[in-house]
Amino acid sequence: SASARQSPARSHNSFRAKNFSVMPPNVPTIVVAGTSSGVGKTTVAVGLMHALHAQGCRVQPFKVGPDFLDGMQHAAACGRPSINLDGWMLGRNGCLAAFHAAVAASDADIAIVEGCMGLHDGREGATDDGSTAQVAKWLRAPVLLVVDAWNLARSAAAMVHGYQSFDPEVMLAATVFNRVAGAAHGTWIAQAMGSHPGTAAVRVLGCLPPDKRIELPERLLGLLPPAAAVAAAATT
């Protein structure tokens, strides 16, 4: 019928007309951030994506910023294209429109957003423009902070406290400590986190040991694409 032929256009126009800047995510959303580049946030994000995908969840991946290499890892882990959320290029409404469109298209059960660089790093030092923190606030999503704990013990909690208190609008909900040397090292970090009121409410989800088998190979401009990484592993 004529009305049936017109309905997709009406639906599309209705989607475009929505004010996404005031719409919170309609699926559970986690932002995986790091204290800096190279701390293991891609390993943690890809691991979460694959684990949830293996349990039958429809996982929609996202990447903060313009990086496309990490997105290839996301797609390999959960079978869906990763969508970039770049606050500097897209602005708030553009990022939220892209987020909602991708979640709707994939009928996602959960969205996992991998950050870029450190949590608060963006295009300048004076504001959070272009940062993971900015996108997390726009999405009103909790942040899972990945911390490289190599050569740290109690100081790891002081570092988390700084990230927790720097911007009160960022919901720092949990941490994963990477490159933890053993059970005693993990215990000390957990004790330190629980010993201060500024970090006691931040959940320690786990401690990951150093493991060369799950390291993602890198090159000058970032991670190797999945196919190249497999080929590189086969020659070593």
N, CA, C and O of each residue as an XYZ file, in Angstrom:
944
protein
N       0.837     -1.193      0.000
C       0.000      0.000      0.000
C       0.871      1.240      0.000
O       2.075      1.177      0.247
N       0.226      2.388     -0.287
C       0.990      3.643     -0.286
C       1.522      3.950      1.094
O       2.651      4.417      1.246
N       0.689      3.682      2.121
C       1.143      3.970      3.487
C       2.309      3.100      3.870
O       3.214      3.556      4.568
N       2.313      1.837      3.424
C       3.421      0.933      3.743
C       4.692      1.404      3.062
O       5.777      1.329      3.639
N       4.556      1.904      1.800
C       5.749      2.369      1.090
C       6.320      3.625      1.742
O       7.526      3.864      1.679
N       5.469      4.419      2.360
C       5.938      5.669      2.962
C       6.503      5.466      4.369
O       7.244      6.321      4.855
N       6.175      4.370      5.025
C       6.562      4.211      6.425
C       8.064      4.203      6.661
O       8.511      4.778      7.653
N       8.896      3.559      5.769
C      10.332      3.632      6.025
C      10.861      5.053      6.024
O      11.708      5.407      6.844
N      10.353      5.884      5.088
C      10.811      7.273      5.036
C      10.399      8.018      6.295
O      11.174      8.791      6.859
N       9.149      7.771      6.733
C       8.698      8.442      7.960
C       9.538      7.996      9.138
O       9.911      8.800      9.992
N       9.835      6.688      9.177
C      10.653      6.172     10.276
C      12.039      6.788     10.250
O      12.586      7.153     11.291
N      12.622      6.905      9.022
C      13.958      7.490      8.885
C      13.953      8.950      9.315
O      14.850      9.395     10.032
N      12.943      9.693      8.876
C      12.868     11.108      9.255
C      12.657     11.269     10.750
O      13.202     12.184     11.367
N      11.853     10.364     11.337
C      11.633     10.418     12.770
C      12.934     10.170     13.518
O      13.208     10.812     14.532
N      13.748      9.218     13.003
C      15.034      8.926     13.634
C      15.948     10.142     13.576
O      16.608     10.487     14.556
N      15.978     10.789     12.404
C      16.847     11.960     12.243
C      16.379     13.122     13.105
O      17.192     13.942     13.533
N      15.086     13.202     13.364
C      14.541     14.347     14.096
C      14.744     14.237     15.602
O      14.575     15.223     16.320
N      15.099     13.064     16.084
C      15.233     12.894     17.523
C      16.383     13.727     18.070
O      17.403     13.917     17.406
N      16.205     14.214     19.273
C      17.260     14.970     19.940
C      18.086     13.990     20.772
O      17.771     13.733     21.934
N      19.140     13.448     20.171
C      19.920     12.416     20.834
C      20.719     12.966     22.011
O      21.170     12.200     22.863
N      20.899     14.281     22.066
C      21.699     14.858     23.141
C      21.052     14.673     24.506
O      21.725     14.799     25.528
N      19.757     14.375     24.538
C      19.088     14.175     25.827
C      18.659     12.725     26.014
O      17.934     12.415     26.960
N      19.100     11.821     25.118
C      18.713     10.416     25.198
C      19.835      9.585     25.792
O      20.907      9.502     25.194
N      19.627      8.966     26.950
C      20.641      8.063     27.489
C      20.658      6.770     26.683
O      19.699      6.487     25.964
N      21.733      5.972     26.785
C      21.764      4.692     26.087
C      20.586      3.820     26.514
O      20.206      3.788     27.684
N      20.015      3.109     25.530
C      18.899      2.226     25.847
C      19.338      0.781     26.012
O      18.499     -0.117     26.075
N      20.651      0.545     26.083
C      21.202     -0.773     26.396
C      22.310     -0.577     27.431
O      22.863      0.517     27.532
N      22.644     -1.614     28.201
C      23.794     -1.504     29.105
C      25.051     -1.124     28.325
O      25.329     -1.684     27.265
N      25.795     -0.179     28.857
C      26.969      0.341     28.150
C      28.147      0.424     29.111
O      28.013      0.877     30.248
N      29.304     -0.021     28.629
C      30.543      0.049     29.407
C      31.583      0.778     28.573
O      31.758      0.480     27.392
N      32.270      1.728     29.182
C      33.394      2.398     28.536
C      34.687      1.846     29.137
O      34.922      1.974     30.338
N      35.513      1.237     28.305
C      36.805      0.699     28.751
C      37.863      1.747     28.444
O      38.154      2.025     27.281
N      38.432      2.324     29.487
C      39.423      3.391     29.338
C      40.737      2.958     29.966
O      40.798      1.952     30.673
N      41.782      3.719     29.702
C      43.089      3.432     30.280
C      43.680      4.666     30.921
O      43.220      5.783     30.688
N      44.703      4.457     31.730
C      45.426      5.595     32.295
C      46.309      6.254     31.242
O      46.688      7.418     31.375
N      46.636      5.490     30.186
C      47.425      6.003     29.066
C      47.316      5.001     27.930
O      46.655      3.971     28.062
N      47.959      5.300     26.828
C      48.075      4.300     25.774
C      49.003      3.187     26.241
O      49.896      3.416     27.057
N      48.791      1.986     25.722
C      49.705      0.891     25.985
C      49.525      0.177     27.306
O      50.391     -0.606     27.696
N      48.416      0.423     28.019
C      48.222     -0.224     29.320
C      47.418     -1.515     29.222
O      47.285     -2.238     30.210
N      46.878     -1.812     28.033
C      46.126     -3.051     27.852
C      44.638     -2.878     27.697
O      43.889     -3.845     27.838
N      44.184     -1.663     27.407
C      42.728     -1.464     27.317
C      42.120     -2.186     26.121
O      40.981     -2.647     26.197
N      42.867     -2.293     25.006
C      42.334     -3.039     23.870
C      42.217     -4.519     24.210
O      41.231     -5.160     23.846
N      43.205     -5.065     24.899
C      43.144     -6.469     25.320
C      41.926     -6.712     26.195
O      41.205     -7.691     26.007
N      41.697     -5.819     27.153
C      40.547     -5.973     28.055
C      39.238     -5.793     27.287
O      38.306     -6.577     27.463
N      39.159     -4.771     26.441
C      37.924     -4.523     25.689
C      37.602     -5.682     24.756
O      36.464     -6.152     24.720
N      38.586     -6.144     24.007
C      38.370     -7.249     23.072
C      38.029     -8.531     23.832
O      37.186     -9.312     23.391
N      38.683     -8.745     24.969
C      38.371     -9.919     25.785
C      36.930     -9.913     26.272
O      36.250    -10.938     26.229
N      36.468     -8.757     26.735
C      35.070     -8.637     27.168
C      34.106     -8.867     26.012
O      33.114     -9.583     26.148
N      34.407     -8.257     24.882
C      33.540     -8.420     23.713
C      33.419     -9.890     23.321
O      32.319    -10.393     23.093
N      34.555    -10.567     23.247
C      34.545    -11.967     22.813
C      33.860    -12.860     23.835
O      33.106    -13.761     23.467
N      34.116    -12.616     25.124
C      33.496    -13.445     26.168
C      31.977    -13.310     26.145
O      31.262    -14.307     26.252
N      31.483    -12.082     26.006
C      30.039    -11.872     25.962
C      29.434    -12.428     24.670
O      28.345    -13.002     24.681
N      30.151    -12.252     23.564
C      29.693    -12.805     22.282
C      29.600    -14.332     22.362
O      28.650    -14.929     21.855
N      30.594    -14.956     23.004
C      30.605    -16.415     23.129
C      29.450    -16.932     23.983
O      29.037    -18.084     23.848
N      28.929    -16.068     24.869
C      27.788    -16.447     25.704
C      26.448    -16.176     25.014
O      25.389    -16.395     25.601
N      26.498    -15.705     23.780
C      25.276    -15.474     23.026
C      24.765    -14.052     23.049
O      23.689    -13.780     22.515
N      25.507    -13.132     23.654
C      25.078    -11.732     23.688
C      25.385    -11.051     22.355
O      26.403    -11.328     21.721
N      24.489    -10.159     21.946
C      24.743     -9.325     20.780
C      25.495     -8.083     21.267
O      24.919     -7.193     21.893
N      26.778     -8.047     20.969
C      27.662     -6.981     21.458
C      27.896     -5.975     20.338
O      28.342     -6.345     19.252
N      27.595     -4.702     20.600
C      27.904     -3.652     19.635
C      29.157     -2.906     20.093
O      29.139     -2.253     21.136
N      30.241     -2.998     19.324
C      31.482     -2.324     19.734
C      31.581     -0.900     19.197
O      31.028     -0.561     18.151
N      32.306     -0.083     19.952
C      32.589      1.297     19.545
C      34.037      1.624     19.892
O      34.641      0.995     20.760
N      34.577      2.616     19.200
C      35.924      3.106     19.476
C      35.900      4.624     19.535
O      35.421      5.278     18.608
N      36.417      5.190     20.625
C      36.522      6.645     20.733
C      37.654      7.122     19.828
O      38.752      6.565     19.843
N      37.373      8.162     19.038
C      38.379      8.710     18.143
C      38.324      8.078     16.765
O      37.449      7.255     16.497
N      39.256      8.454     15.877
C      39.208      8.011     14.480
C      39.925      6.694     14.192
O      39.933      6.242     13.047
N      40.528      6.069     15.206
C      41.317      4.847     15.001
C      40.461      3.738     14.387
O      39.376      3.435     14.884
N      40.956      3.138     13.307
C      40.225      2.041     12.663
C      40.857      0.683     12.932
O      40.210     -0.342     12.720
N      42.117      0.648     13.399
C      42.788     -0.630     13.630
C      42.188     -1.371     14.821
O      41.964     -2.579     14.755
N      41.928     -0.649     15.909
C      41.292     -1.298     17.062
C      39.913     -1.829     16.692
O      39.495     -2.884     17.168
N      39.212     -1.085     15.836
C      37.888     -1.518     15.400
C      37.915     -2.847     14.660
O      36.958     -3.619     14.735
N      39.003     -3.122     13.947
C      39.149     -4.422     13.285
C      39.213     -5.547     14.314
O      38.645     -6.621     14.115
N      39.914     -5.282     15.416
C      39.976     -6.273     16.494
C      38.589     -6.489     17.100
O      38.210     -7.620     17.404
N      37.844     -5.415     17.274
C      36.482     -5.517     17.818
C      35.611     -6.400     16.929
O      34.913     -7.292     17.411
N      35.664     -6.137     15.621
C      34.831     -6.894     14.682
C      35.191     -8.373     14.702
O      34.309     -9.229     14.631
N      36.484     -8.677     14.800
C      36.918    -10.073     14.860
C      36.427    -10.742     16.138
O      36.160    -11.944     16.149
N      36.306     -9.965     17.220
C      35.922    -10.531     18.515
C      34.434    -10.794     18.635
O      34.025    -11.756     19.285
N      33.611     -9.941     18.010
C      32.171    -10.086     18.247
C      31.326    -10.092     16.982
O      30.097    -10.095     17.062
N      31.970    -10.095     15.809
C      31.228    -10.288     14.575
C      30.394     -9.121     14.114
O      29.519     -9.290     13.265
N      30.641     -7.925     14.656
C      29.904     -6.736     14.234
C      30.868     -5.584     13.984
O      31.862     -5.452     14.699
N      30.597     -4.749     12.988
C      31.481     -3.607     12.735
C      31.521     -2.672     13.944
O      30.508     -2.426     14.599
N      32.712     -2.164     14.216
C      32.883     -1.192     15.290
C      32.658      0.208     14.744
O      33.088      0.526     13.636
N      31.985      1.038     15.522
C      31.629      2.397     15.096
C      32.476      3.409     15.869
O      32.624      3.309     17.087
N      33.027      4.380     15.145
C      33.847      5.409     15.779
C      32.977      6.511     16.380
O      32.005      6.959     15.771
N      33.343      6.932     17.576
C      32.693      8.051     18.260
C      33.764      9.110     18.518
O      34.505      9.029     19.498
N      33.836     10.082     17.651
C      34.870     11.113     17.755
C      34.212     12.425     18.155
O      33.558     13.075     17.340
N      34.390     12.812     19.417
C      33.730     14.007     19.929
C      34.158     15.279     19.237
O      33.362     16.208     19.098
N      35.417     15.339     18.797
C      35.902     16.556     18.164
C      35.319     16.709     16.763
O      34.930     17.811     16.374
N      35.252     15.614     15.998
C      34.757     15.699     14.620
C      33.229     15.653     14.532
O      32.636     16.331     13.693
N      32.590     14.855     15.397
C      31.141     14.651     15.287
C      30.331     15.538     16.218
O      29.166     15.824     15.940
N      30.935     15.980     17.325
C      30.166     16.711     18.325
C      29.274     15.766     19.119
O      29.193     14.571     18.835
N      28.614     16.328     20.111
C      27.781     15.513     20.997
C      26.635     14.832     20.250
O      26.460     13.618     20.355
N      25.860     15.604     19.500
C      24.695     15.024     18.854
C      25.086     14.003     17.786
O      24.400     12.998     17.600
N      26.189     14.265     17.087
C      26.656     13.317     16.083
C      27.094     11.998     16.699
O      26.782     10.928     16.178
N      27.819     12.079     17.813
C      28.258     10.855     18.495
C      27.063     10.059     19.009
O      27.008      8.839     18.850
N      26.109     10.753     19.628
C      24.957     10.047     20.186
C      24.071      9.483     19.079
O      23.497      8.405     19.237
N      23.952     10.207     17.949
C      23.181      9.673     16.833
C      23.831      8.409     16.283
O      23.144      7.432     15.986
N      25.166      8.427     16.147
C      25.886      7.250     15.660
C      25.738      6.079     16.627
O      25.571      4.933     16.210
N      25.803      6.379     17.912
C      25.666      5.333     18.930
C      24.280      4.685     18.848
O      24.170      3.462     18.768
N      23.238      5.494     18.869
C      21.878      4.959     18.866
C      21.566      4.220     17.566
O      20.874      3.202     17.581
N      22.074      4.729     16.439
C      21.824      4.068     15.158
C      22.470      2.686     15.125
O      21.863      1.724     14.654
N      23.706      2.590     15.627
C      24.403      1.303     15.613
C      23.744      0.299     16.550
O      23.589     -0.871     16.201
N      23.360      0.750     17.732
C      22.701     -0.134     18.694
C      21.374     -0.639     18.141
O      21.024     -1.806     18.319
N      20.635      0.247     17.468
C      19.352     -0.156     16.894
C      19.547     -1.131     15.737
O      18.813     -2.112     15.616
N      20.540     -0.858     14.887
C      20.771     -1.703     13.716
C      21.200     -3.112     14.105
O      20.814     -4.079     13.448
N      21.991     -3.239     15.164
C      22.482     -4.560     15.588
C      21.584     -5.226     16.614
O      21.818     -6.373     16.996
N      20.536     -4.498     17.070
C      19.659     -5.017     18.118
C      20.492     -5.510     19.301
O      20.300     -6.619     19.800
N      21.410     -4.669     19.730
C      22.435     -5.065     20.697
C      21.861     -5.315     22.091
O      20.901     -4.674     22.521
N      22.487     -6.273     22.780
C      22.193     -6.514     24.187
C      23.065     -5.653     25.085
O      22.681     -5.310     26.203
N      24.256     -5.305     24.575
C      25.203     -4.502     25.352
C      26.118     -3.764     24.389
O      26.422     -4.259     23.304
N      26.551     -2.588     24.789
C      27.513     -1.802     24.014
C      28.801     -1.681     24.818
O      28.778     -1.381     26.011
N      29.924     -1.919     24.144
C      31.229     -1.759     24.775
C      32.018     -0.748     23.971
O      32.249     -0.925     22.775
N      32.431      0.319     24.647
C      33.129      1.426     24.014
C      34.583      1.408     24.478
O      34.858      1.545     25.670
N      35.507      1.239     23.548
C      36.921      1.329     23.911
C      37.401      2.764     23.757
O      37.174      3.396     22.725
N      38.051      3.264     24.770
C      38.555      4.623     24.730
C      39.827      4.766     23.921
O      40.303      3.807     23.313
N      40.375      5.977     23.921
C      41.643      6.254     23.247
C      42.595      6.917     24.237
O      42.173      7.644     25.136
N      43.865      6.655     24.056
C      44.916      7.247     24.907
C      44.542      7.081     26.386
O      44.012      6.041     26.777
N      44.817      8.104     27.207
C      44.361      8.085     28.592
C      42.933      8.614     28.689
O      42.447      9.291     27.783
N      42.274      8.298     29.792
C      40.858      8.637     29.962
C      40.551     10.095     29.660
O      39.540     10.389     29.022
N      41.397     11.010     30.103
C      41.103     12.440     29.974
C      41.846     13.115     28.823
O      41.748     14.332     28.666
N      42.583     12.359     28.018
C      43.362     12.953     26.929
C      42.484     13.237     25.723
O      41.692     12.393     25.302
N      42.634     14.446     25.169
C      41.861     14.838     23.995
C      42.673     15.748     23.106
O      43.879     15.563     22.948
N      42.014     16.728     22.526
C      42.678     17.590     21.547
C      43.477     18.730     22.176
O      44.256     19.393     21.491
N      43.285     18.961     23.487
C      44.015     20.041     24.151
C      44.071     19.750     25.647
O      43.492     18.772     26.121
N      44.761     20.593     26.374
C      44.900     20.375     27.803
C      43.875     21.073     28.664
O      43.669     20.684     29.814
N      43.220     22.106     28.131
C      42.326     22.926     28.942
C      40.935     22.324     29.108
O      40.243     22.634     30.078
N      40.511     21.460     28.165
C      39.166     20.887     28.215
C      39.244     19.390     27.933
O      40.313     18.857     27.634
N      38.082     18.715     28.034
C      38.039     17.287     27.717
C      37.589     17.036     26.278
O      37.180     15.923     25.948
N      37.658     18.046     25.426
C      37.192     17.924     24.047
C      37.946     16.800     23.326
O      39.176     16.788     23.296
N      37.202     15.868     22.753
C      37.801     14.775     22.010
C      38.276     13.606     22.853
O      38.895     12.679     22.331
N      37.997     13.634     24.142
C      38.512     12.600     25.037
C      37.500     11.487     25.274
O      36.317     11.608     24.953
N      38.007     10.395     25.849
C      37.138      9.302     26.274
C      36.202      9.759     27.381
O      35.034      9.372     27.406
N      36.707     10.579     28.298
C      35.876     11.087     29.393
C      34.667     11.847     28.854
O      33.558     11.709     29.370
N      34.887     12.647     27.818
C      33.796     13.410     27.222
C      32.706     12.481     26.691
O      31.523     12.697     26.951
N      33.106     11.449     25.948
C      32.131     10.508     25.387
C      31.421      9.739     26.500
O      30.213      9.515     26.424
N      32.161      9.335     27.530
C      31.544      8.614     28.648
C      30.472      9.453     29.323
O      29.425      8.934     29.710
N      30.730     10.753     29.466
C      29.732     11.639     30.074
C      28.528     11.806     29.165
O      27.393     11.822     29.643
N      28.752     11.930     27.876
C      27.631     12.046     26.942
C      26.746     10.800     26.988
O      25.521     10.897     26.920
N      27.370      9.643     27.103
C      26.620      8.384     27.151
C      26.075      8.077     28.540
O      25.262      7.168     28.708
N      26.521      8.832     29.528
C      26.162      8.572     30.926
C      26.489      7.121     31.287
O      25.701      6.431     31.933
N      27.654      6.685     30.858
C      28.051      5.282     30.999
C      29.168      5.128     32.022
O      30.029      6.000     32.133
N      29.163      4.025     32.773
C      30.241      3.773     33.728
C      31.548      3.444     33.011
O      31.553      2.890     31.912
N      32.648      3.799     33.659
C      33.975      3.598     33.089
C      34.682      2.469     33.825
O      34.718      2.435     35.055
N      35.244      1.548     33.050
C      36.145      0.520     33.557
C      37.562      0.973     33.210
O      37.931      1.039     32.037
N      38.352      1.284     34.240
C      39.689      1.840     34.035
C      40.734      0.726     34.082
O      40.804     -0.035     35.046
N      41.547      0.643     33.023
C      42.638     -0.334     32.969
C      43.920      0.367     33.414
O      44.293      1.415     32.885
N      44.585     -0.239     34.401
C      45.799      0.331     34.987
C      46.941     -0.665     34.827
O      46.805     -1.832     35.194
N      48.059     -0.213     34.284
C      49.260     -1.041     34.234
C      49.923     -0.987     35.609
O      50.488      0.036     35.996
N      49.846     -2.106     36.344
C      50.323     -2.125     37.729
C      51.754     -2.622     37.868
O      52.238     -2.809     38.984
N      52.434     -2.837     36.751
C      53.820     -3.269     36.822
C      54.648     -2.237     37.589
O      54.620     -1.049     37.266
N      55.375     -2.686     38.592
C      56.204     -1.815     39.452
C      55.383     -0.881     40.327
O      55.905      0.122     40.814
N      54.097     -1.193     40.537
C      53.253     -0.417     41.439
C      52.617     -1.349     42.462
O      52.374     -2.521     42.175
N      52.350     -0.831     43.648
C      51.554     -1.568     44.640
C      50.524     -0.591     45.213
O      49.492     -0.354     44.586
N      50.788     -0.027     46.382
C      49.857      0.941     46.967
C      49.695      2.176     46.081
O      48.632      2.795     46.058
N      50.738      2.523     45.365
C      50.663      3.688     44.480
C      49.611      3.519     43.392
O      49.108      4.508     42.859
N      49.273      2.274     43.056
C      48.227      2.057     42.050
C      46.899      2.644     42.523
O      46.145      3.196     41.722
N      46.610      2.528     43.824
C      45.370      3.096     44.365
C      45.411      4.620     44.315
O      44.396      5.262     44.044
N      46.586      5.201     44.576
C      46.712      6.664     44.480
C      46.448      7.133     43.058
O      45.837      8.180     42.846
N      46.909      6.356     42.085
C      46.662      6.704     40.686
C      45.164      6.651     40.376
O      44.627      7.564     39.749
N      44.498      5.596     40.810
C      43.055      5.481     40.581
C      42.313      6.618     41.268
O      41.354      7.156     40.713
N      42.747      6.991     42.473
C      42.106      8.091     43.178
C      42.178      9.381     42.370
O      41.215     10.147     42.327
N      43.314      9.618     41.735
C      43.442     10.807     40.898
C      42.452     10.797     39.742
O      41.824     11.813     39.442
N      42.316      9.648     39.096
C      41.367      9.545     37.985
C      39.923      9.632     38.470
O      39.053     10.158     37.775
N      39.680      9.109     39.672
C      38.317      9.124     40.217
C      37.882     10.532     40.611
O      36.707     10.875     40.486
N      38.812     11.338     41.080
C      38.464     12.657     41.610
C      38.655     13.795     40.615
O      38.156     14.898     40.840
N      39.368     13.547     39.522
C      39.708     14.629     38.592
C      38.470     15.271     37.987
O      38.395     16.495     37.885
N      37.499     14.458     37.585
C      36.256     14.979     37.005
C      35.094     14.213     37.633
O      34.822     13.078     37.241
N      34.403     14.820     38.605
C      33.316     14.121     39.302
C      32.174     13.683     38.398
O      31.389     12.816     38.783
N      32.060     14.262     37.203
C      30.982     13.877     36.296
C      31.261     12.552     35.584
O      30.350     11.953     35.013
N      32.507     12.095     35.616
C      32.856     10.803     35.028
C      32.575      9.714     36.061
O      33.061      9.784     37.189
N      31.791      8.710     35.673
C      31.430      7.623     36.585
C      32.481      6.518     36.517
O      32.343      5.557     35.760
N      33.533      6.671     37.320
C      34.568      5.641     37.374
C      34.074      4.527     38.294
O      34.085      4.674     39.517
N      33.646      3.421     37.708
C      32.952      2.375     38.465
C      33.849      1.226     38.884
O      33.638      0.627     39.939
N      34.859      0.907     38.062
C      35.639     -0.302     38.336
C      37.007     -0.203     37.685
O      37.249      0.650     36.830
N      37.888     -1.084     38.103
C      39.236     -1.130     37.547
C      39.620     -2.574     37.236
O      39.133     -3.522     37.850
N      40.507     -2.698     36.264
C      41.239     -3.941     36.023
C      42.713     -3.579     36.065
O      43.156     -2.661     35.375
N      43.464     -4.297     36.871
C      44.906     -4.050     36.967
C      45.632     -5.051     36.085
O      45.458     -6.262     36.225
N      46.449     -4.532     35.174
C      47.159     -5.362     34.215
C      48.616     -5.539     34.648
O      49.168     -4.718     35.380
N      49.210     -6.611     34.185
C      50.605     -6.960     34.457
C      50.875     -7.041     35.966
O      51.837     -6.468     36.477
N      50.004     -7.762     36.650
C      50.167     -8.007     38.089
C      51.043     -9.240     38.273
O      50.800    -10.280     37.661
N      52.059     -9.120     39.117
C      53.125    -10.125     39.164
C      52.732    -11.417     39.862
O      53.404    -12.433     39.681
N      51.680    -11.412     40.642
C      51.279    -12.631     41.330
C      50.175    -12.360     42.332
O      49.672    -11.242     42.435
N      49.798    -13.412     43.081
C      48.673    -13.288     44.014
C      48.951    -12.248     45.091
O      48.070    -11.455     45.425
N      50.167    -12.241     45.639
C      50.498    -11.278     46.691
C      50.424     -9.847     46.164
O      49.914     -8.958     46.845
N      50.925     -9.628     44.966
C      50.869     -8.301     44.350
C      49.414     -7.847     44.205
O      49.079     -6.707     44.525
N      48.549     -8.751     43.720
C      47.131     -8.425     43.579
C      46.468     -8.130     44.909
O      45.615     -7.247     44.998
N      46.857     -8.869     45.953
C      46.298     -8.633     47.289
C      46.678     -7.261     47.806
O      45.843     -6.552     48.367
N      47.926     -6.886     47.621
C      48.372     -5.559     48.080
C      47.593     -4.448     47.380
O      47.193     -3.469     48.011
N      47.382     -4.604     46.080
C      46.639     -3.581     45.336
C      45.198     -3.503     45.833
O      44.664     -2.410     46.023
N      44.568     -4.662     46.043
C      43.191     -4.674     46.548
C      43.110     -4.055     47.941
O      42.168     -3.323     48.242
N      44.087     -4.344     48.786
C      44.122     -3.745     50.126
C      44.248     -2.226     50.029
O      43.572     -1.492     50.750
N      45.120     -1.761     49.130
C      45.315     -0.319     48.971
C      44.032      0.352     48.480
O      43.676      1.435     48.945
N      43.346     -0.293     47.545
C      42.100      0.278     47.025
C      41.043      0.383     48.121
O      40.278      1.347     48.156
N      40.999     -0.587     48.998
C      40.008     -0.576     50.062
C      40.363      0.283     51.255
O      39.525      0.516     52.126
N      41.610      0.761     51.302
C      42.083      1.485     52.482
C      41.779      2.973     52.455
O      41.973      3.655     53.461
N      41.306      3.493     51.324
C      41.080      4.939     51.203
C      39.638      5.173     50.782
O      39.144      4.495     49.881
N      38.948      6.124     51.420
C      37.539      6.384     51.055
C      37.370      6.846     49.615
O      36.292      6.694     49.041
N      38.409      7.403     49.032
C      38.314      7.866     47.655
C      38.354      6.752     46.624
O      37.999      6.968     45.466
N      38.787      5.545     47.035
C      38.879      4.432     46.082
C      38.115      3.190     46.543
O      37.954      2.245     45.770
N      37.649      3.180     47.773
C      36.995      1.976     48.297
C      35.737      1.611     47.508
O      35.385      0.434     47.421
N      35.058      2.602     46.933
C      33.827      2.330     46.198
C      34.083      1.910     44.751
O      33.155      1.502     44.052
N      35.334      2.006     44.298
C      35.682      1.596     42.936
C      36.007      0.109     42.966
O      36.973     -0.303     43.606
N      35.209     -0.694     42.280
C      35.375     -2.147     42.331
C      36.625     -2.588     41.578
O      36.920     -2.098     40.488
N      37.348     -3.519     42.180
C      38.466     -4.164     41.490
C      37.913     -5.423     40.834
O      37.633     -6.410     41.513
N      37.758     -5.386     39.516
C      37.169     -6.528     38.810
C      38.153     -7.659     38.611
O      37.753     -8.814     38.462
N      39.437     -7.339     38.608
C      40.398     -8.419     38.427
C      41.802     -7.904     38.239
O      42.036     -6.711     38.045
N      42.739     -8.847     38.304
C      44.150     -8.567     38.070
C      44.645     -9.537     36.997
O      44.465    -10.749     37.118
N      45.262     -9.006     35.962
C      45.747     -9.828     34.855
C      47.259     -9.975     34.942
O      47.962     -8.981     35.124
N      47.771    -11.192     34.818
C      49.223    -11.385     34.851
C      49.848    -11.051     33.512
O      49.146    -11.036     32.501
N      51.144    -10.783     33.470
C      51.809    -10.625     32.172
C      51.706    -11.943     31.403
O      51.976    -13.009     31.956
N      51.320    -11.868     30.144
C      51.153    -13.087     29.342
C      51.437    -12.750     27.881
O      50.615    -12.122     27.213
N      52.587    -13.164     27.394
C      52.981    -12.871     26.012
C      52.009    -13.491     25.009
O      51.897    -13.007     23.883
N      51.306    -14.554     25.402
C      50.431    -15.255     24.461
C      49.232    -14.415     24.034
O      48.672    -14.644     22.962
N      48.832    -13.451     24.850
C      47.656    -12.652     24.496
C      48.017    -11.203     24.184
O      47.130    -10.360     24.052
N      49.299    -10.910     24.065
C      49.688     -9.567     23.659
C      49.274     -9.325     22.216
O      49.441    -10.195     21.361
N      48.736     -8.143     21.945
C      48.361     -7.770     20.590
C      49.555     -7.076     19.932
O      50.004     -6.037     20.416
N      50.075     -7.635     18.835
C      51.270     -7.049     18.208
C      50.991     -5.654     17.664
O      49.898     -5.359     17.181
N      52.013     -4.803     17.757
C      51.875     -3.410     17.343
C      52.891     -3.072     16.268
O      53.867     -3.790     16.052
N      52.629     -1.952     15.600
C      53.593     -1.347     14.700
C      53.589      0.146     14.973
O      52.992      0.592     15.952
N      54.240      0.918     14.131
C      54.426      2.341     14.410
C      53.119      3.075     14.661
O      53.035      3.870     15.597
N      52.090      2.829     13.843
C      50.850      3.595     13.922
C      49.761      2.907     14.731
O      48.623      3.376     14.743
N      50.076      1.813     15.406
C      49.067      1.145     16.227
C      49.139     -0.365     16.097
O      50.151     -0.924     15.674
N      48.036     -1.019     16.473
C      47.983     -2.469     16.435
C      48.009     -2.987     15.003
O      47.564     -2.313     14.074
N      48.542     -4.205     14.843
C      48.426     -4.872     13.553
C      46.981     -5.292     13.328
O      46.305     -5.677     14.282
N      46.483     -5.228     12.088
C      45.165     -5.786     11.803
C      45.130     -7.264     12.159
O      46.176     -7.913     12.146
N      43.951     -7.827     12.481
C      43.880     -9.213     12.928
C      44.554    -10.208     12.002
O      45.287    -11.079     12.470
N      44.322    -10.099     10.679
C      44.926    -11.046      9.741
C      46.451    -10.957      9.755
O      47.138    -11.978      9.715
N      46.974     -9.735      9.814
C      48.418     -9.554      9.860
C      49.001    -10.062     11.173
O      50.112    -10.591     11.200
N      48.249     -9.902     12.263
C      48.703    -10.383     13.554
C      48.790    -11.912     13.572
O      49.734    -12.482     14.119
N      47.798    -12.565     12.968
C      47.820    -14.034     12.886
C      49.008    -14.490     12.050
O      49.689    -15.449     12.413
N      49.263    -13.813     10.937
C      50.374    -14.172     10.068
C      51.710    -13.975     10.786
O      52.623    -14.789     10.652
N      51.812    -12.879     11.551
C      53.041    -12.614     12.294
C      53.275    -13.663     13.371
O      54.406    -14.095     13.594
N      52.190    -14.073     14.040
C      52.319    -15.096     15.080
C      52.756    -16.432     14.496
O      53.479    -17.187     15.145
N      52.321    -16.728     13.272
C      52.644    -18.016     12.656
C      54.116    -18.121     12.283
O      54.640    -19.222     12.119
N      54.789    -16.972     12.149
C      56.207    -16.984     11.755
C      57.143    -16.893     12.938
O      58.361    -16.904     12.759
N      56.597    -16.802     14.166
C      57.450    -16.701     15.350
C      57.424    -17.982     16.157
O      58.087    -18.075     17.190
